[in-house]
């Protein structure tokens, strides 16, 4: 019964998000039809019928009521049709998202998982062995965590790309020597080009995981069950992992789930600095061009990812933490 209530809640949240997804782009100033007509006019004369055709194509027909547009929008979503992108005209939105999403998932997703795992381990050690060298890392990582994202990315580009020439200035891979595909040349080129963006994410976010886990470890070590375990003579390693770290990591798991949900959104600033071909870059171009269809498609993918990640963790939390089940009952 509790699972059913949660599913209903998330379905309602999805419906509200989809409705807002339809309304917000239409409240913004500008018109995608005018923008595309302006682009076509640069190439030559545009026929008067073109405006009408584009309005029907983008679902922005001013003669149709807003309610009818909303119904058509829901019907298109149900059939998997997210429209045509103005920015990448005449490419469908599904194709644009499908080509950008793997780059973001591979870079931001993998980096987030690695940063969370390393942050949890270092935070556990820092909380368990306070005053050691691991604990002394926390002030420096916290300072790096507070630096502006774009500033850190620009510093790394200047030091490691412009000055040292070790890494490329930007891009997802070497377009001159490799083509996308399952080959060692392409994978190696993608890893090489993705190193600096990944390093930016790790440096700017690992401090929060370490500090959060360290503080929870310090709080957990004063709990009665930890003191009882020590009194029973259990090994320090078992007490640290089984009794302290296991309970201290619970709040961080919720934050990790939210982070995974937002992985799909990518990092707009990082992808702009490094000219990385991910979702964040596509998002910014969609906003600049009033690309309603692409914005709605990206919002929808991000919303589903965030709600899905939260639902999974919400359900798993009951099995991980018995106290949650007891309160629910």
Tab-separated table of C-alpha atoms in Angstrom:
chain	number	residue	atom	x	y	z
A	1	UNK	CA	0.000	0.000	0.000
A	2	UNK	CA	2.821	2.354	0.849
A	3	UNK	CA	4.509	1.590	-2.475
A	4	UNK	CA	1.250	2.398	-4.298
A	5	UNK	CA	1.043	5.767	-2.509
A	6	UNK	CA	4.585	6.575	-3.548
A	7	UNK	CA	3.914	5.613	-7.164
A	8	UNK	CA	0.783	7.801	-7.223
A	9	UNK	CA	2.752	10.709	-5.767
A	10	UNK	CA	5.466	10.428	-8.410
A	11	UNK	CA	2.900	10.102	-11.216
A	12	UNK	CA	1.192	13.294	-10.027
A	13	UNK	CA	4.578	15.025	-9.828
A	14	UNK	CA	5.338	13.882	-13.389
A	15	UNK	CA	1.993	15.211	-14.645
A	16	UNK	CA	2.600	18.609	-13.009
A	17	UNK	CA	6.114	18.728	-14.456
A	18	UNK	CA	4.839	17.886	-17.949
A	19	UNK	CA	2.205	20.643	-17.680
A	20	UNK	CA	4.801	23.193	-16.584
A	21	UNK	CA	7.040	21.933	-19.366
A	22	UNK	CA	4.328	22.889	-21.846
A	23	UNK	CA	3.562	26.289	-20.287
A	24	UNK	CA	7.001	27.745	-19.465
A	25	UNK	CA	8.441	27.972	-23.030
A	26	UNK	CA	5.257	29.691	-24.198
A	27	UNK	CA	5.579	32.316	-21.453
A	28	UNK	CA	9.073	33.253	-22.599
A	29	UNK	CA	9.537	36.183	-25.002
A	30	UNK	CA	10.287	35.460	-28.664
A	31	UNK	CA	8.922	33.075	-31.271
A	32	UNK	CA	10.785	30.106	-32.815
A	33	UNK	CA	8.970	30.613	-36.127
A	34	UNK	CA	10.273	34.190	-36.423
A	35	UNK	CA	13.787	33.021	-35.562
A	36	UNK	CA	13.774	30.298	-38.224
A	37	UNK	CA	12.222	32.654	-40.810
A	38	UNK	CA	15.062	35.073	-40.074
A	39	UNK	CA	17.604	32.325	-40.751
A	40	UNK	CA	15.870	31.325	-43.984
A	41	UNK	CA	15.651	34.963	-45.118
A	42	UNK	CA	19.456	35.210	-45.016
A	43	UNK	CA	19.656	32.442	-47.620
A	44	UNK	CA	17.073	34.011	-49.965
A	45	UNK	CA	13.435	35.126	-50.364
A	46	UNK	CA	10.904	33.253	-48.193
A	47	UNK	CA	7.427	32.396	-49.535
A	48	UNK	CA	4.454	33.757	-47.506
A	49	UNK	CA	3.142	30.214	-47.013
A	50	UNK	CA	6.328	29.262	-45.177
A	51	UNK	CA	5.231	30.922	-41.925
A	52	UNK	CA	2.004	28.925	-41.832
A	53	UNK	CA	3.880	25.683	-42.536
A	54	UNK	CA	6.414	26.368	-39.799
A	55	UNK	CA	3.692	27.242	-37.274
A	56	UNK	CA	1.998	23.898	-37.940
A	57	UNK	CA	5.349	22.084	-37.800
A	58	UNK	CA	6.357	23.565	-34.430
A	59	UNK	CA	2.877	23.423	-32.880
A	60	UNK	CA	2.839	27.219	-32.474
A	61	UNK	CA	-0.238	27.940	-34.562
A	62	UNK	CA	-1.704	31.167	-33.150
A	63	UNK	CA	-5.177	30.339	-34.554
A	64	UNK	CA	-5.394	27.230	-32.321
A	65	UNK	CA	-6.393	27.643	-28.687
A	66	UNK	CA	-3.862	27.014	-25.942
A	67	UNK	CA	-5.974	24.166	-24.613
A	68	UNK	CA	-5.936	22.451	-28.026
A	69	UNK	CA	-2.165	22.900	-28.212
A	70	UNK	CA	-1.880	21.267	-24.777
A	71	UNK	CA	-3.958	18.258	-25.871
A	72	UNK	CA	-1.871	17.906	-29.047
A	73	UNK	CA	1.272	18.163	-26.934
A	74	UNK	CA	0.169	15.307	-24.645
A	75	UNK	CA	-0.811	13.210	-27.661
A	76	UNK	CA	2.613	13.764	-29.240
A	77	UNK	CA	4.338	12.783	-25.990
A	78	UNK	CA	2.328	9.568	-25.876
A	79	UNK	CA	3.469	8.656	-29.382
A	80	UNK	CA	7.117	9.521	-28.652
A	81	UNK	CA	7.127	12.548	-30.953
A	82	UNK	CA	8.970	15.475	-29.338
A	83	UNK	CA	8.847	17.699	-32.425
A	84	UNK	CA	11.493	19.263	-34.646
A	85	UNK	CA	14.386	21.335	-33.346
A	86	UNK	CA	14.759	24.928	-34.548
A	87	UNK	CA	18.412	25.025	-33.586
A	88	UNK	CA	19.319	21.877	-35.534
A	89	UNK	CA	16.508	22.252	-38.144
A	90	UNK	CA	15.195	19.953	-39.588
A	91	UNK	CA	16.565	17.333	-37.159
A	92	UNK	CA	13.953	15.799	-34.774
A	93	UNK	CA	14.376	16.572	-31.078
A	94	UNK	CA	14.638	12.853	-30.274
A	95	UNK	CA	17.671	12.587	-32.561
A	96	UNK	CA	19.335	15.660	-31.018
A	97	UNK	CA	18.850	14.358	-27.469
A	98	UNK	CA	19.923	10.868	-28.498
A	99	UNK	CA	23.200	12.143	-29.907
A	100	UNK	CA	24.009	14.467	-26.958
A	101	UNK	CA	22.874	12.283	-24.043
A	102	UNK	CA	25.610	9.580	-24.293
A	103	UNK	CA	28.339	12.236	-24.037
A	104	UNK	CA	26.845	13.704	-20.870
A	105	UNK	CA	26.084	10.341	-19.266
A	106	UNK	CA	29.574	9.040	-19.976
A	107	UNK	CA	31.354	12.117	-18.667
A	108	UNK	CA	29.182	13.588	-15.895
A	109	UNK	CA	27.631	10.271	-14.827
A	110	UNK	CA	30.879	8.351	-14.521
A	111	UNK	CA	32.637	11.283	-12.867
A	112	UNK	CA	29.820	11.722	-10.336
A	113	UNK	CA	29.938	8.039	-9.354
A	114	UNK	CA	33.734	8.117	-8.962
A	115	UNK	CA	33.638	11.391	-6.996
A	116	UNK	CA	30.942	10.039	-4.657
A	117	UNK	CA	32.837	6.764	-4.028
A	118	UNK	CA	36.170	8.497	-3.366
A	119	UNK	CA	34.475	11.157	-1.227
A	120	UNK	CA	32.746	8.515	0.906
A	121	UNK	CA	35.997	6.598	1.485
A	122	UNK	CA	38.031	9.709	2.357
A	123	UNK	CA	35.194	11.095	4.515
A	124	UNK	CA	34.983	7.803	6.415
A	125	UNK	CA	38.724	7.751	7.074
A	126	UNK	CA	38.750	11.465	8.019
A	127	UNK	CA	35.936	10.960	10.526
A	128	UNK	CA	37.400	7.738	11.941
A	129	UNK	CA	40.934	9.083	12.276
A	130	UNK	CA	40.480	12.726	13.133
A	131	UNK	CA	43.624	14.866	13.125
A	132	UNK	CA	45.461	12.794	10.500
A	133	UNK	CA	46.575	13.925	7.041
A	134	UNK	CA	43.265	12.857	5.520
A	135	UNK	CA	41.392	15.107	7.939
A	136	UNK	CA	43.688	18.003	7.024
A	137	UNK	CA	42.587	17.713	3.372
A	138	UNK	CA	39.084	18.921	4.191
A	139	UNK	CA	39.776	22.719	4.388
A	140	UNK	CA	41.507	22.730	0.986
A	141	UNK	CA	38.810	20.625	-0.702
A	142	UNK	CA	36.113	22.850	0.815
A	143	UNK	CA	37.808	25.956	-0.628
A	144	UNK	CA	37.976	24.323	-4.069
A	145	UNK	CA	34.315	23.394	-3.722
A	146	UNK	CA	33.391	27.061	-3.178
A	147	UNK	CA	35.223	28.330	-6.273
A	148	UNK	CA	33.084	29.344	-9.273
A	149	UNK	CA	32.753	26.427	-11.654
A	150	UNK	CA	33.672	28.335	-14.810
A	151	UNK	CA	36.672	29.993	-13.132
A	152	UNK	CA	38.166	26.637	-12.165
A	153	UNK	CA	37.584	25.311	-15.697
A	154	UNK	CA	39.290	28.343	-17.250
A	155	UNK	CA	42.296	27.989	-14.908
A	156	UNK	CA	42.723	24.322	-15.882
A	157	UNK	CA	42.449	25.198	-19.580
A	158	UNK	CA	45.090	27.908	-19.215
A	159	UNK	CA	47.530	25.778	-17.187
A	160	UNK	CA	47.185	22.357	-18.849
A	161	UNK	CA	46.074	23.275	-22.387
A	162	UNK	CA	47.356	26.732	-23.309
A	163	UNK	CA	50.574	26.801	-21.247
A	164	UNK	CA	51.598	23.146	-20.916
A	165	UNK	CA	49.902	21.881	-24.081
A	166	UNK	CA	49.154	18.538	-22.439
A	167	UNK	CA	45.408	18.424	-23.165
A	168	UNK	CA	43.249	19.802	-26.007
A	169	UNK	CA	41.387	23.087	-25.606
A	170	UNK	CA	37.975	21.515	-26.096
A	171	UNK	CA	35.723	19.201	-28.056
A	172	UNK	CA	34.554	15.657	-27.446
A	173	UNK	CA	37.093	13.907	-29.685
A	174	UNK	CA	39.575	14.566	-32.472
A	175	UNK	CA	37.321	15.128	-35.494
A	176	UNK	CA	40.303	15.126	-37.891
A	177	UNK	CA	41.691	11.665	-37.155
A	178	UNK	CA	38.791	9.642	-35.688
A	179	UNK	CA	35.108	9.001	-36.355
A	180	UNK	CA	32.518	8.061	-33.684
A	181	UNK	CA	32.239	4.305	-33.223
A	182	UNK	CA	33.353	1.380	-31.087
A	183	UNK	CA	37.050	1.618	-31.840
A	184	UNK	CA	40.068	2.073	-29.587
A	185	UNK	CA	41.071	5.185	-31.502
A	186	UNK	CA	37.738	6.893	-30.841
A	187	UNK	CA	37.460	5.759	-27.197
A	188	UNK	CA	41.023	6.880	-26.493
A	189	UNK	CA	40.403	10.240	-28.143
A	190	UNK	CA	37.142	10.713	-26.179
A	191	UNK	CA	38.883	9.886	-22.873
A	192	UNK	CA	41.724	12.254	-23.734
A	193	UNK	CA	39.375	15.125	-24.556
A	194	UNK	CA	37.145	14.396	-21.545
A	195	UNK	CA	39.948	14.400	-18.957
A	196	UNK	CA	39.942	18.136	-18.210
A	197	UNK	CA	36.124	18.426	-17.949
A	198	UNK	CA	36.133	15.386	-15.658
A	199	UNK	CA	38.923	16.868	-13.538
A	200	UNK	CA	36.898	20.082	-13.183
A	201	UNK	CA	33.889	18.154	-11.875
A	202	UNK	CA	35.977	16.075	-9.459
A	203	UNK	CA	37.864	19.028	-7.972
A	204	UNK	CA	34.774	21.196	-7.585
A	205	UNK	CA	32.469	18.579	-6.050
A	206	UNK	CA	34.517	16.065	-4.038
A	207	UNK	CA	34.907	18.440	-1.065
A	208	UNK	CA	31.177	18.379	-0.287
A	209	UNK	CA	31.064	14.558	-0.191
A	210	UNK	CA	34.153	14.324	2.047
A	211	UNK	CA	32.918	16.992	4.476
A	212	UNK	CA	29.394	15.572	4.684
A	213	UNK	CA	30.570	12.014	5.300
A	214	UNK	CA	33.224	13.119	7.775
A	215	UNK	CA	30.720	15.073	9.881
A	216	UNK	CA	28.222	12.199	9.860
A	217	UNK	CA	30.976	9.791	10.921
A	218	UNK	CA	31.904	12.032	13.867
A	219	UNK	CA	28.249	12.173	14.915
A	220	UNK	CA	27.737	8.426	14.488
A	221	UNK	CA	30.847	7.487	16.494
A	222	UNK	CA	29.224	8.931	19.623
A	223	UNK	CA	26.134	6.715	19.289
A	224	UNK	CA	25.495	4.020	21.894
A	225	UNK	CA	25.653	1.102	19.456
A	226	UNK	CA	29.172	2.105	18.363
A	227	UNK	CA	30.332	2.420	21.984
A	228	UNK	CA	28.738	-0.963	22.738
A	229	UNK	CA	30.533	-2.523	19.777
A	230	UNK	CA	33.836	-1.165	21.059
A	231	UNK	CA	33.082	-2.520	24.537
A	232	UNK	CA	32.417	-5.971	23.068
A	233	UNK	CA	35.942	-5.962	21.641
A	234	UNK	CA	35.041	-6.024	17.941
A	235	UNK	CA	37.808	-5.176	15.502
A	236	UNK	CA	38.198	-1.448	14.660
A	237	UNK	CA	37.797	-2.150	10.920
A	238	UNK	CA	34.481	-3.930	11.502
A	239	UNK	CA	33.194	-1.146	13.757
A	240	UNK	CA	34.229	1.515	11.225
A	241	UNK	CA	32.587	-0.157	8.204
A	242	UNK	CA	29.646	-2.120	9.636
A	243	UNK	CA	28.533	0.091	12.509
A	244	UNK	CA	29.716	3.641	11.784
A	245	UNK	CA	30.131	4.114	8.001
A	246	UNK	CA	27.005	2.142	7.104
A	247	UNK	CA	24.755	4.441	9.133
A	248	UNK	CA	26.700	7.619	8.410
A	249	UNK	CA	26.348	7.087	4.644
A	250	UNK	CA	22.531	7.052	4.660
A	251	UNK	CA	22.029	10.866	4.311
A	252	UNK	CA	24.661	10.984	1.560
A	253	UNK	CA	22.821	8.296	-0.422
A	254	UNK	CA	19.797	10.574	-0.767
A	255	UNK	CA	22.025	13.393	-2.022
A	256	UNK	CA	23.731	10.978	-4.410
A	257	UNK	CA	20.373	9.946	-5.881
A	258	UNK	CA	19.488	13.575	-6.573
A	259	UNK	CA	22.927	14.112	-8.129
A	260	UNK	CA	22.403	11.128	-10.423
A	261	UNK	CA	19.078	12.546	-11.514
A	262	UNK	CA	20.662	15.853	-12.449
A	263	UNK	CA	23.508	14.080	-14.275
A	264	UNK	CA	21.217	13.977	-17.321
A	265	UNK	CA	21.123	17.780	-17.348
A	266	UNK	CA	24.892	17.857	-17.673
A	267	UNK	CA	26.859	20.926	-16.771
A	268	UNK	CA	26.039	23.939	-18.934
A	269	UNK	CA	29.053	25.990	-17.870
A	270	UNK	CA	31.578	23.157	-18.103
A	271	UNK	CA	30.335	22.073	-21.532
A	272	UNK	CA	30.466	25.654	-22.792
A	273	UNK	CA	34.037	26.216	-21.579
A	274	UNK	CA	35.264	22.956	-23.116
A	275	UNK	CA	32.912	23.028	-26.157
A	276	UNK	CA	31.736	19.595	-25.062
A	277	UNK	CA	28.911	18.111	-27.210
A	278	UNK	CA	26.590	17.205	-24.324
A	279	UNK	CA	23.090	17.980	-23.076
A	280	UNK	CA	24.182	21.173	-21.306
A	281	UNK	CA	25.498	22.638	-24.542
A	282	UNK	CA	22.289	21.712	-26.390
A	283	UNK	CA	20.253	23.238	-23.563
A	284	UNK	CA	21.977	26.601	-23.836
A	285	UNK	CA	21.560	26.704	-27.630
A	286	UNK	CA	17.869	25.833	-27.244
A	287	UNK	CA	17.307	28.760	-24.857
A	288	UNK	CA	19.231	31.196	-27.070
A	289	UNK	CA	17.140	30.219	-30.122
A	290	UNK	CA	13.772	29.952	-28.327
A	291	UNK	CA	13.718	26.347	-29.444
A	292	UNK	CA	10.485	25.315	-27.671
A	293	UNK	CA	10.527	21.717	-28.837
A	294	UNK	CA	14.133	21.070	-27.809
A	295	UNK	CA	13.667	22.815	-24.454
A	296	UNK	CA	10.565	20.759	-23.731
A	297	UNK	CA	12.311	17.547	-24.750
A	298	UNK	CA	15.301	18.264	-22.533
A	299	UNK	CA	13.097	19.310	-19.592
A	300	UNK	CA	11.118	16.114	-19.978
A	301	UNK	CA	14.201	13.867	-20.018
A	302	UNK	CA	15.670	15.639	-16.975
A	303	UNK	CA	12.370	15.476	-15.078
A	304	UNK	CA	11.943	11.761	-15.713
A	305	UNK	CA	15.557	11.111	-14.677
A	306	UNK	CA	15.235	13.082	-11.413
A	307	UNK	CA	11.882	11.543	-10.467
A	308	UNK	CA	13.069	8.050	-11.428
A	309	UNK	CA	16.255	8.340	-9.370
A	310	UNK	CA	14.341	9.641	-6.350
A	311	UNK	CA	11.718	6.903	-6.640
A	312	UNK	CA	14.357	4.165	-6.759
A	313	UNK	CA	16.202	5.539	-3.729
A	314	UNK	CA	12.919	6.164	-1.905
A	315	UNK	CA	12.034	2.491	-2.307
A	316	UNK	CA	15.541	1.216	-1.562
A	317	UNK	CA	15.788	3.409	1.543
A	318	UNK	CA	13.191	1.278	3.301
A	319	UNK	CA	15.359	-1.807	2.887
A	320	UNK	CA	18.605	-0.028	3.763
A	321	UNK	CA	17.304	1.765	6.866
A	322	UNK	CA	14.904	-0.288	9.044
A	323	UNK	CA	13.901	2.884	10.958
A	324	UNK	CA	12.154	4.162	7.823
A	325	UNK	CA	9.947	1.049	7.691
A	326	UNK	CA	9.112	1.347	11.387
A	327	UNK	CA	7.986	4.992	11.010
A	328	UNK	CA	5.892	4.150	7.955
A	329	UNK	CA	4.119	1.356	9.782
